[in-house]
Short mmCIF file of C-alpha atoms in Angstrom, two decimals:
data_model
loop_
_atom_site.label_atom_id
_atom_site.label_comp_id
_atom_site.label_asym_id
_atom_site.label_seq_id
_atom_site.Cartn_x
_atom_site.Cartn_y
_atom_site.Cartn_z
CA MET Z 22 -42.40 42.47 -25.06
CA PRO Z 23 -39.18 40.85 -26.31
CA ARG Z 24 -39.44 38.26 -28.98
CA ALA Z 25 -38.20 34.70 -28.39
CA LYS Z 26 -35.15 33.72 -30.37
CA ARG Z 27 -35.76 31.17 -33.04
CA LYS Z 28 -33.44 28.21 -33.41
CA ALA Z 29 -31.46 27.90 -36.59
CA VAL Z 30 -33.08 25.69 -39.14
CA SER Z 31 -30.95 22.82 -40.43
CA ALA Z 32 -31.46 20.14 -43.00
CA SER Z 33 -31.67 17.49 -40.33
CA GLY Z 34 -34.04 19.53 -38.22
CA ALA Z 35 -37.00 17.77 -39.78
CA SER Z 36 -35.89 14.42 -38.34
CA GLY Z 37 -36.28 15.57 -34.79
CA PRO Z 38 -34.24 17.12 -32.05
CA ALA Z 39 -30.52 16.49 -31.99
CA THR Z 40 -29.56 13.63 -29.70
CA GLU Z 41 -26.19 12.86 -28.27
CA MET Z 42 -24.79 9.36 -28.07
CA SER Z 43 -24.86 8.04 -24.58
CA ARG Z 44 -21.68 6.90 -22.89
CA THR Z 45 -22.76 3.26 -23.14
CA VAL Z 46 -23.33 3.45 -26.89
CA ARG Z 47 -19.91 5.04 -27.42
CA LEU Z 48 -18.26 2.39 -25.26
CA ALA Z 49 -20.02 -0.39 -27.18
CA ALA Z 50 -18.93 1.10 -30.51
CA ALA Z 51 -15.33 1.38 -29.33
CA ALA Z 52 -15.38 -2.22 -28.08
CA ALA Z 53 -16.80 -3.45 -31.40
CA PHE Z 54 -14.12 -1.58 -33.33
CA GLY Z 55 -11.38 -2.95 -31.05
CA GLY Z 56 -12.74 -6.47 -31.44
CA LEU Z 57 -12.69 -6.07 -35.22
CA LEU Z 58 -9.03 -4.98 -35.09
CA VAL Z 59 -8.11 -7.96 -32.90
CA ALA Z 60 -9.89 -10.34 -35.27
CA ILE Z 61 -8.10 -8.90 -38.31
CA THR Z 62 -4.75 -9.18 -36.52
CA ALA Z 63 -5.39 -12.79 -35.54
CA VAL Z 64 -6.39 -13.79 -39.06
CA SER Z 65 -3.40 -12.07 -40.67
CA ALA Z 66 -0.98 -13.59 -38.15
CA ASN Z 67 -2.16 -17.11 -38.97
CA ARG Z 68 -1.87 -16.77 -42.74
CA THR Z 69 1.10 -18.30 -44.49
CA PRO Z 70 3.25 -15.79 -46.36
CA ALA Z 71 2.78 -15.69 -50.09
CA THR Z 72 5.58 -17.22 -52.11
CA PRO Z 73 6.79 -15.21 -55.07
CA ALA Z 74 5.59 -16.53 -58.42
CA THR Z 75 8.94 -15.91 -60.04
CA GLY Z 76 12.20 -15.26 -58.40
CA VAL Z 77 15.50 -16.82 -57.70
CA SER Z 78 16.74 -17.17 -54.19
CA SER Z 79 20.41 -16.88 -53.38
CA THR Z 80 20.60 -20.64 -52.81
CA ASP Z 81 19.35 -21.34 -56.34
CA LYS Z 82 22.21 -19.51 -57.99
CA ALA Z 83 25.03 -21.49 -59.48
CA PRO Z 84 28.20 -21.16 -57.43
CA ASP Z 85 30.89 -18.94 -58.87
CA ILE Z 86 33.74 -21.42 -59.26
CA THR Z 87 35.94 -19.80 -61.82
CA VAL Z 88 39.68 -19.78 -61.38
CA GLU Z 89 39.67 -16.01 -60.90
CA ALA Z 90 36.93 -16.16 -58.24
CA ALA Z 91 38.74 -18.56 -55.91
CA PRO Z 92 41.10 -15.96 -54.40
CA LEU Z 93 38.29 -13.42 -54.17
CA ASN Z 94 36.09 -15.83 -52.23
CA ARG Z 95 38.86 -16.26 -49.67
CA CYS Z 96 39.64 -12.54 -49.61
CA ARG Z 97 36.03 -11.61 -48.85
CA THR Z 98 36.27 -13.19 -45.42
CA ILE Z 99 39.61 -11.86 -44.19
CA THR Z 100 39.89 -8.70 -42.14
CA VAL Z 101 43.57 -7.81 -42.55
CA GLN Z 102 45.22 -6.53 -45.70
CA GLU Z 103 47.16 -9.01 -47.77
CA SER Z 104 49.11 -8.21 -50.90
CA ARG Z 105 47.65 -11.25 -52.71
CA CYS Z 106 44.12 -10.06 -52.00
CA GLU Z 107 44.89 -6.51 -53.09
CA ALA Z 108 46.30 -7.86 -56.36
CA ALA Z 109 43.24 -10.09 -56.88
CA TRP Z 110 40.83 -7.17 -56.31
CA ASP Z 111 42.87 -4.92 -58.63
CA GLU Z 112 42.70 -7.60 -61.34
CA LYS Z 113 38.95 -7.96 -60.80
CA ARG Z 114 38.45 -4.19 -61.14
CA ARG Z 115 40.62 -4.10 -64.25
CA ARG Z 116 38.57 -6.87 -65.90
CA PHE Z 117 35.28 -5.30 -64.80
CA PHE Z 118 36.12 -1.87 -66.18
CA ARG Z 119 37.97 -3.43 -69.16
CA ARG Z 120 41.07 -1.40 -68.63
CA GLN Z 121 44.03 -2.36 -70.69
CA GLU Z 122 47.23 -1.58 -68.88
CA HIS Z 123 50.32 -1.00 -70.90
CA ARG Z 124 52.82 -3.63 -69.94
CA PRO Z 125 56.42 -3.43 -71.22
#
């Protein structure tokens, strides 16, 4: 007479037979999770953005009104090449890199 196969013993076997979640329970869990995500989204959308504790915005900076900056401010907005703008940018680069040109 053949022997009956024994089921594998597991640690959770003492709690009872394994049960599967029903379709309704899974649907309810998914709906609860979706509702939680919607609630989190709604709360975060209604919050005011945090202002930085320290920081300077571009409007707080002092305007650059030096004599050398005046031509550069105008030259930033033009789209065609001008010899005056080229000379102004060359002078700005020379001062920035502290190049001393030899002038006769």
